[in-house]
């Protein structure tokens, strides 16, 4: 029996805690969240976990692994404590908004040798994964260009923009990670055009809401991220991989298979609302992968180094958008 | 140089006359229509044809072939005169609304040996034809079931219903012809359910507006026609052929490739308006096939016998809908 | 807390038992299956249910409801015992393959007043349900024609054909139920064409494998079922509802949103494998509806009478296919 | 009656000459091409035009307008002679590969006041045009981002690469023109990543074959061009316009509406082969627009200034790809 503890009882903590508790052979023993709330109580009740504090979790030798789904500013310290206490760790991105600290944490996690996995759930989505597997199989021929459309249903409140590090660090990190996942070689340069077109509030917070990011790999392969803080159709996550022999596309997942045809044309159902619904299967498989990492040492699809490199890329994109210049990455990312 | 004459300057006469005039190596010399109209004059001017009468056309030995696109009640006599004068003939369906006369005309056309082709243009549509060619190639495996959706944009006026012979004879004839084209073996039984659900005017004229026709072939293969005098999306012509190895579908042809996606879903463009637009390519290729029939004797996709058998089938469907009983066809149709 | 017992630990019993155990406020206390098997043990372990026998279940007053997912020939007796002991019942179709017994059981269940629900899960599928809700909202205008495509991935073994009552009783019952669900008025006549085109084994068992069934309602509305024991694309469950203002279609649910485009065209993912995967959401919601029926008396989407009428329709279809005649239903079904 | 002359009897000259000859009220009187060939003779025969030389055409006062579809290096001189002789002119892009000459020709054409239209046929495609009209109607809300996919079926031969000015000048010019057409405000900066990934021959000629171009307008709106000299699916021309209220997409136009579904998924037909087929309607409407320009002064969708600005943009893109730096455009383009 594997024993896990979860930090964070918010939206994403809830997803991970429920998925962990549902894994065969797994017990979610503890839940830690500094804020008492009905949601925290409900989650504890549903998962059978007891509510406790970080010290108790790290002191409990029966706990095999921890899930970090708490606030961004707590990630680095929890990662370091996991390394010190030798617990396996699953951590939501980012490692830290401070790049020097991110680098240090990455180094120490790697030195510790603990099993560690980063929360890039999109890598576990069956459609994205099938796309990558097909490229890996060689049948598609060499990958040449990748294009991603990445849009949230609605812009976040100003407070979130200010604490999350902004659009590149908070949102585009998933897209650059997917670019790395697919290109499978270091990114040599980054260019980002960023504008504030939809939300004056976001502009007032010093951030952008509409971006295009061009990544070029060492061998000249290209990735493009088309992103916006608001998608007119709701949550919009599409990807197209242009290979020598074929074009692979991951589309949005409609809410139903109902279509309605009238004199205006054929209307198909809108996409799943938001990431919780769209990536439900990915979150389940991601947690199963964490359990497999602990149980058998099966390497996860994303490790601490992937978190660090993705952060380097979004920092470069941010710098490019601010300066209007192309940013080259020493040694690639 | 091949010389053609066209009977009828109405909607479908115009299509055929223009296509004939545009064929390389073809001159449309004459146009005959008993009703003087601006449309007749315009069509003559556009095609370079002179307006004349039937007697002159049949007397003119330089005319190689005639196009019969005149009113239904004139078809039989024009066909017989073509047989007598040895002219090639392209005739719109039906041969006649009188089945005895239809049989007699068919017999005499066949006896005359003149090149003769029936106007089942759908057989020349590139999509329907690609479907049939694929079945013929054997890769799809045996055809087992065919389903057609066949709907007009709006019900016809009562006057048309009364002179055209009604929904089965006027409209479903194209569908049963397509069933024959694909099943490629005699039809043994016909069952038709017909209701008047959308137009009380059609009901008052003694006709139906919504039908389902089941055709079963000698070997037990099945075809289904789902038809209505009104399609909410406009002109709706779809077909699905269920074979052992794969399902082949011909969809509607959208007016453009523009789609519009919002929170309501993705809206693609509505289908081409009506048969003139939808089957523009088919009408062009059909006329080219008539020219090839005259020039080289290339067999057309539909001959006089196909017109006769399709009429037998719609008569059987009409009888079935009236009696509520299944109709068996002696020797198949 | 609601206590349930489940009869049957086979493929469908497993689905219902797991869904029941996952309902908040529900305990699956017992599991009854006459055949000891590793699957039965595993299901008991996963759900926390104890394995027991029917007598103990009906004698246990703390058990609120039973789930009948056992072999077809046991349904009638279990339904009658539920009626006698006053337990709520969820029963897989059919009630019985014997129509006289089916009628008697229906009468006694209705007389008993126990909460009773039939397992027509397709009514709970979010796409089919959205279609029906849209029709019910009035925005689509009157429903005129319904067409269903219903195909299994592969034909069943001969043994199954012989014990299940054949294609109409075993498979088409779901389709005629959907026709009833949507047409929402009695069916007046049934015509079925049935052929054995794909499996000589099925023919040898006296059954057919390819059918087209035409249902006509009292007011002349029409439903068509196009069914086959084998779908080249796998499990194929589509429906089109032709209404006055719009056409509503439920398509297959692809296994992923990946598409692959090459010189051959665009290839989208195949549909979900089979009913367990395709209707996973429907089965969950169906079990939630059974719980709501017990807890609050919320009427289910399908009751015992729906099971009886659907059976009357498939018996009529079978008779029609055998005689080649149209069958009229006294009072409608 | 309007009299036109056509320069060039090659692939695109043939398209324009045939479309010109088919316009009501238009006579194509002359065809000029320095190279005698069977194609030139055939085109003259089909259109009824006489083959002649440029001097005769410009000397003939009855000729109202000229079509320039000759080799790129002849465009500038023919434009200037049209300006001098007061003939209306329709000119294929580019004006010249020499930017100084392009600027001079543009100035002199504008000073002359002759009716002049540039051959950006995509503006006349019904799908692209419907997209722009919808944006112009205001219903889509402000346009924020545009993404284009632009791929040829196969890379051109090295000789073509060397004389055409390379990928940006030859091919991307259509895409930047479409960006200008839709954004409808000056482009302030251009960034282009260009790689040679598919054809070493193209690399040897000093050109690239795979590019991503980012255009940012004065107000921060963004356009992205994803282009390649080879499309695995054939000719690939898609566009997505992301507006505040909805996303508008123009897809490829399939060769037929046939789809084939098997256990591998649903395969729809591949897109139209190449630009001649894909833009057949656009070329027809473009020529009709040239006639309307001569006859009524109706402004065309693209004038000489649009040709000049599009060339400025592709020069900037070329410079960006060479230097790896973002290029800012004085006053916008």
mmCIF file of N, CA and C in Angstrom, chain B residues 12 15-16 90 92-93 117-126 128-129 174 177-178 181 235 237 275-276 278-287 301-302:
data_model
loop_
_atom_site.group_PDB
_atom_site.id
_atom_site.type_symbol
_atom_site.label_atom_id
_atom_site.label_comp_id
_atom_site.label_asym_id
_atom_site.label_seq_id
_atom_site.Cartn_x
_atom_site.Cartn_y
_atom_site.Cartn_z
ATOM 1 N N UNK B 12 -34.127 23.836 -66.335
ATOM 2 C CA UNK B 12 -33.188 22.749 -66.621
ATOM 3 C C UNK B 12 -32.736 22.793 -68.086
ATOM 4 N N UNK B 15 -29.732 24.989 -68.229
ATOM 5 C CA UNK B 15 -28.506 24.310 -67.787
ATOM 6 C C UNK B 15 -27.929 23.475 -68.924
ATOM 7 N N UNK B 16 -28.773 22.658 -69.534
ATOM 8 C CA UNK B 16 -28.283 21.748 -70.573
ATOM 9 C C UNK B 16 -27.824 22.514 -71.818
ATOM 10 N N UNK B 90 -30.850 12.784 -75.575
ATOM 11 C CA UNK B 90 -30.647 12.904 -74.133
ATOM 12 C C UNK B 90 -31.990 13.352 -73.584
ATOM 13 N N UNK B 92 -34.518 14.113 -70.198
ATOM 14 C CA UNK B 92 -34.798 14.249 -68.765
ATOM 15 C C UNK B 92 -35.839 13.230 -68.354
ATOM 16 N N UNK B 93 -35.768 12.813 -67.088
ATOM 17 C CA UNK B 93 -36.805 11.899 -66.597
ATOM 18 C C UNK B 93 -38.076 12.692 -66.372
ATOM 19 N N UNK B 117 -29.773 8.424 -73.778
ATOM 20 C CA UNK B 117 -29.243 8.610 -72.423
ATOM 21 C C UNK B 117 -30.303 9.301 -71.576
ATOM 22 N N UNK B 118 -30.466 8.830 -70.348
ATOM 23 C CA UNK B 118 -31.481 9.427 -69.464
ATOM 24 C C UNK B 118 -30.813 10.395 -68.482
ATOM 25 N N UNK B 119 -31.555 11.415 -68.104
ATOM 26 C CA UNK B 119 -30.993 12.498 -67.297
ATOM 27 C C UNK B 119 -30.966 12.231 -65.801
ATOM 28 N N UNK B 120 -30.264 11.193 -65.376
ATOM 29 C CA UNK B 120 -30.051 10.974 -63.940
ATOM 30 C C UNK B 120 -28.681 11.562 -63.597
ATOM 31 N N UNK B 121 -28.659 12.879 -63.426
ATOM 32 C CA UNK B 121 -27.376 13.580 -63.338
ATOM 33 C C UNK B 121 -26.574 13.170 -62.099
ATOM 34 N N UNK B 122 -27.274 12.706 -61.062
ATOM 35 C CA UNK B 122 -26.569 12.389 -59.824
ATOM 36 C C UNK B 122 -25.502 11.312 -60.047
ATOM 37 N N UNK B 123 -25.763 10.458 -61.039
ATOM 38 C CA UNK B 123 -24.761 9.437 -61.352
ATOM 39 C C UNK B 123 -23.438 10.065 -61.798
ATOM 40 N N UNK B 124 -23.500 11.313 -62.271
ATOM 41 C CA UNK B 124 -22.284 11.975 -62.768
ATOM 42 C C UNK B 124 -21.638 12.889 -61.735
ATOM 43 N N UNK B 125 -22.259 13.030 -60.577
ATOM 44 C CA UNK B 125 -21.656 13.848 -59.516
ATOM 45 C C UNK B 125 -20.354 13.187 -59.052
ATOM 46 N N UNK B 126 -19.315 13.975 -58.898
ATOM 47 C CA UNK B 126 -18.001 13.379 -58.615
ATOM 48 C C UNK B 126 -17.993 12.623 -57.289
ATOM 49 N N UNK B 128 -20.728 11.074 -55.663
ATOM 50 C CA UNK B 128 -21.499 9.831 -55.793
ATOM 51 C C UNK B 128 -20.749 8.831 -56.683
ATOM 52 N N UNK B 129 -20.123 9.382 -57.710
ATOM 53 C CA UNK B 129 -19.408 8.515 -58.642
ATOM 54 C C UNK B 129 -18.168 7.903 -57.973
ATOM 55 N N UNK B 174 -35.178 9.941 -58.528
ATOM 56 C CA UNK B 174 -33.717 10.093 -58.500
ATOM 57 C C UNK B 174 -33.091 9.181 -57.447
ATOM 58 N N UNK B 177 -33.279 5.531 -58.476
ATOM 59 C CA UNK B 177 -32.263 5.310 -59.510
ATOM 60 C C UNK B 177 -30.884 5.139 -58.872
ATOM 61 N N UNK B 178 -30.573 5.949 -57.893
ATOM 62 C CA UNK B 178 -29.272 5.839 -57.219
ATOM 63 C C UNK B 178 -29.164 4.485 -56.508
ATOM 64 N N UNK B 181 -28.374 2.047 -59.128
ATOM 65 C CA UNK B 181 -27.002 2.294 -59.587
ATOM 66 C C UNK B 181 -26.000 1.616 -58.659
ATOM 67 N N UNK B 235 -31.254 22.376 -49.383
ATOM 68 C CA UNK B 235 -31.219 21.184 -50.233
ATOM 69 C C UNK B 235 -30.316 20.160 -49.567
ATOM 70 N N UNK B 237 -28.904 16.339 -49.677
ATOM 71 C CA UNK B 237 -28.740 15.130 -50.490
ATOM 72 C C UNK B 237 -27.548 14.361 -49.966
ATOM 73 N N UNK B 275 -30.566 22.047 -56.543
ATOM 74 C CA UNK B 275 -29.912 21.088 -57.443
ATOM 75 C C UNK B 275 -29.089 21.751 -58.537
ATOM 76 N N UNK B 276 -29.495 22.918 -58.994
ATOM 77 C CA UNK B 276 -28.737 23.585 -60.062
ATOM 78 C C UNK B 276 -27.304 23.870 -59.582
ATOM 79 N N UNK B 278 -25.879 22.548 -56.654
ATOM 80 C CA UNK B 278 -25.259 21.351 -56.086
ATOM 81 C C UNK B 278 -24.707 20.427 -57.156
ATOM 82 N N UNK B 279 -25.455 20.340 -58.254
ATOM 83 C CA UNK B 279 -25.059 19.369 -59.268
ATOM 84 C C UNK B 279 -24.490 20.030 -60.527
ATOM 85 N N UNK B 280 -23.957 21.231 -60.375
ATOM 86 C CA UNK B 280 -23.395 21.951 -61.526
ATOM 87 C C UNK B 280 -22.339 21.103 -62.241
ATOM 88 N N UNK B 281 -21.445 20.523 -61.479
ATOM 89 C CA UNK B 281 -20.395 19.688 -62.074
ATOM 90 C C UNK B 281 -21.010 18.444 -62.734
ATOM 91 N N UNK B 282 -22.007 17.869 -62.073
ATOM 92 C CA UNK B 282 -22.644 16.663 -62.612
ATOM 93 C C UNK B 282 -23.326 16.973 -63.945
ATOM 94 N N UNK B 283 -23.995 18.111 -64.035
ATOM 95 C CA UNK B 283 -24.674 18.463 -65.294
ATOM 96 C C UNK B 283 -23.653 18.683 -66.416
ATOM 97 N N UNK B 284 -22.516 19.293 -66.054
ATOM 98 C CA UNK B 284 -21.479 19.481 -67.073
ATOM 99 C C UNK B 284 -20.960 18.130 -67.580
ATOM 100 N N UNK B 285 -20.645 17.254 -66.633
ATOM 101 C CA UNK B 285 -20.089 15.959 -67.034
ATOM 102 C C UNK B 285 -21.116 15.103 -67.765
ATOM 103 N N UNK B 286 -22.368 15.264 -67.395
ATOM 104 C CA UNK B 286 -23.437 14.514 -68.052
ATOM 105 C C UNK B 286 -23.528 14.906 -69.531
ATOM 106 N N UNK B 287 -23.443 16.198 -69.797
ATOM 107 C CA UNK B 287 -23.522 16.647 -71.182
ATOM 108 C C UNK B 287 -22.276 16.199 -71.953
ATOM 109 N N UNK B 301 -23.859 6.521 -68.280
ATOM 110 C CA UNK B 301 -24.116 5.857 -67.001
ATOM 111 C C UNK B 301 -25.591 5.498 -66.829
ATOM 112 N N UNK B 302 -26.493 6.153 -67.604
ATOM 113 C CA UNK B 302 -27.922 5.835 -67.489
ATOM 114 C C UNK B 302 -28.564 5.828 -68.872
#
